[in-house]
Amino acid sequence: MAQSSSPSPLTGVVAFYKLMNNKPSWFLGRVQAYDAAADKYVVEDVEDPTDTDEVTSNDIMQFPQKYEGFEVGEIVMSLWFDIASNLWMTELYPAVVISVIQPEDMDRHIAVLRFIGDLKLTYVPVERLIRIPTAHVAAIATNAINEANDEAIKMMEPVQKVPKAVTPEKVSPKVVPMPQMPQAVILWKTG
């Protein structure tokens, strides 16, 4: 890509979109170059600087974004905190905003999220989220639904082969006599 003399509108750390295994994904990267004529960026993966991608301006955004509030029920992309490694992952995952809180002892907002495919609630600082660009909402939502369905299918027990249906006319009626009930004996005590 021929570099333009124009300064890059985005610098430093960005979130960028690319397909990974035919799955729409967002990652953290650093801007290496910008071609103003083509309106394209060269970004390097923050974990592996040798892994570079060329992306259009529709597929990249500054990270973190300025916090302007999130709606309850909005699907966002969020970094995931890996407890085992005690590190934030550099891929962003789809999540649904349950609420946004600002604890009294903090000067920042915390999003209460439910990651797609995960039942537990997760608390994430809002600066670790991005609002999905309009051009990507459908792809991210469709992929999230497909992944959730795949997980649900994996969790189901294998379906047993169902026997052929038996129609009422093939069944001969069987008369079952009612059991005999003992007759009640009532004793009255007089006197």
Coordinates of C-alpha atoms in Angstrom, one line a residue, residues 35-160:
D35 CA -3.3 5.6 2.7
A36 CA -5.6 8.6 2.4
A37 CA -6.3 8.0 -1.3
A38 CA -7.6 4.5 -0.7
D39 CA -8.8 5.4 2.9
K40 CA -7.1 2.2 4.2
Y41 CA -5.0 1.5 7.3
V42 CA -2.3 -1.0 7.9
V43 CA -2.6 -2.3 11.5
E44 CA -0.5 -4.7 13.5
D45 CA -1.9 -7.1 16.1
V46 CA -1.0 -5.8 19.6
E47 CA 0.1 -9.3 20.6
D48 CA 2.1 -10.1 17.4
P49 CA 3.5 -7.1 15.5
T50 CA 4.4 -9.4 12.6
D51 CA 0.7 -10.1 12.0
T52 CA -0.5 -7.1 10.0
D53 CA -3.8 -6.5 8.2
E54 CA -5.0 -3.9 5.7
V55 CA -8.5 -2.6 6.7
T56 CA -10.9 0.1 5.4
S57 CA -12.0 3.0 7.4
N58 CA -15.4 1.2 7.9
D59 CA -13.5 -1.6 9.7
I60 CA -11.5 0.3 12.3
M61 CA -12.1 2.6 15.2
Q62 CA -10.2 4.4 18.0
F63 CA -9.8 2.4 21.2
P64 CA -10.9 3.1 23.8
Q65 CA -13.9 5.1 22.6
K66 CA -15.3 8.1 24.4
Y67 CA -18.0 6.9 26.7
E68 CA -21.4 8.2 25.6
G69 CA -23.6 5.7 27.4
F70 CA -24.9 2.3 26.4
E71 CA -28.5 1.3 26.2
V72 CA -29.9 -1.7 28.1
G73 CA -30.1 -4.6 25.6
E74 CA -27.6 -3.1 23.3
I75 CA -25.1 -5.6 21.7
V76 CA -21.5 -4.3 22.1
M77 CA -18.1 -5.8 21.6
S78 CA -16.1 -6.2 24.8
L79 CA -12.6 -7.3 25.9
W80 CA -12.7 -10.4 28.0
F81 CA -10.7 -10.7 31.2
D82 CA -9.1 -14.1 31.5
I83 CA -9.0 -15.1 35.2
A84 CA -6.4 -17.9 34.7
S85 CA -3.8 -15.6 33.1
N86 CA -4.9 -12.5 34.9
L87 CA -4.9 -10.6 31.6
W88 CA -7.3 -8.9 29.3
M89 CA -7.6 -10.7 26.0
T90 CA -7.0 -8.7 22.8
E91 CA -10.0 -10.0 20.9
L92 CA -13.4 -8.4 21.6
Y93 CA -16.4 -10.6 22.1
P94 CA -20.1 -9.8 21.6
A95 CA -22.1 -9.1 24.8
V96 CA -25.5 -7.7 25.8
V97 CA -25.6 -4.7 28.1
I98 CA -27.7 -5.5 31.1
S99 CA -27.0 -2.2 32.9
V100 CA -24.3 0.4 33.5
I101 CA -23.4 1.4 37.0
Q102 CA -21.1 3.9 38.7
P103 CA -20.1 2.7 42.1
E104 CA -19.9 5.4 44.7
D105 CA -16.2 4.8 45.3
M106 CA -15.3 5.0 41.6
D107 CA -15.1 7.8 39.1
R108 CA -15.8 5.5 36.2
H109 CA -18.7 3.5 34.8
I110 CA -18.9 -0.3 34.9
A111 CA -21.0 -2.2 32.4
V112 CA -22.9 -5.2 33.6
L113 CA -22.7 -7.6 30.6
R114 CA -23.9 -11.0 29.6
F115 CA -21.5 -12.4 26.9
I116 CA -23.2 -14.2 24.1
G117 CA -23.1 -18.0 25.0
D118 CA -22.3 -17.3 28.7
L119 CA -25.0 -17.3 31.4
K120 CA -23.2 -15.4 34.1
L121 CA -23.0 -11.7 34.4
T122 CA -19.7 -10.0 33.9
Y123 CA -18.6 -6.5 35.1
V124 CA -16.4 -4.7 32.6
P125 CA -15.2 -1.0 32.7
V126 CA -16.9 0.8 29.8
E127 CA -13.5 1.8 28.4
R128 CA -13.1 -1.9 27.5
L129 CA -16.2 -1.8 25.2
I130 CA -16.9 -0.6 21.7
R131 CA -20.1 0.2 20.1
I132 CA -20.5 -2.0 17.0
P133 CA -20.5 0.1 13.8
T134 CA -23.8 0.0 12.0
A135 CA -22.2 -1.7 9.0
H136 CA -21.3 -4.7 11.2
V137 CA -24.3 -5.1 13.5
A138 CA -26.1 -7.7 11.4
A139 CA -22.9 -9.8 10.9
I140 CA -22.0 -9.8 14.6
A141 CA -25.6 -10.5 15.7
T142 CA -26.1 -13.3 13.2
N143 CA -22.7 -14.9 14.2
A144 CA -23.6 -14.6 17.9
I145 CA -26.9 -16.2 17.4
N146 CA -25.4 -19.0 15.3
E147 CA -22.7 -19.6 18.0
A148 CA -25.3 -19.7 20.8
N149 CA -27.4 -22.2 18.8
D150 CA -24.3 -24.4 18.1
E151 CA -23.6 -24.4 21.9
A152 CA -27.2 -25.3 22.7
I153 CA -27.1 -28.2 20.2
K154 CA -23.8 -29.5 21.7
M155 CA -25.4 -29.5 25.2
M156 CA -28.5 -31.5 24.0
E157 CA -28.6 -35.3 24.5
P158 CA -28.6 -37.3 21.2
V159 CA -32.1 -37.7 20.0
Q160 CA -33.4 -41.3 20.2

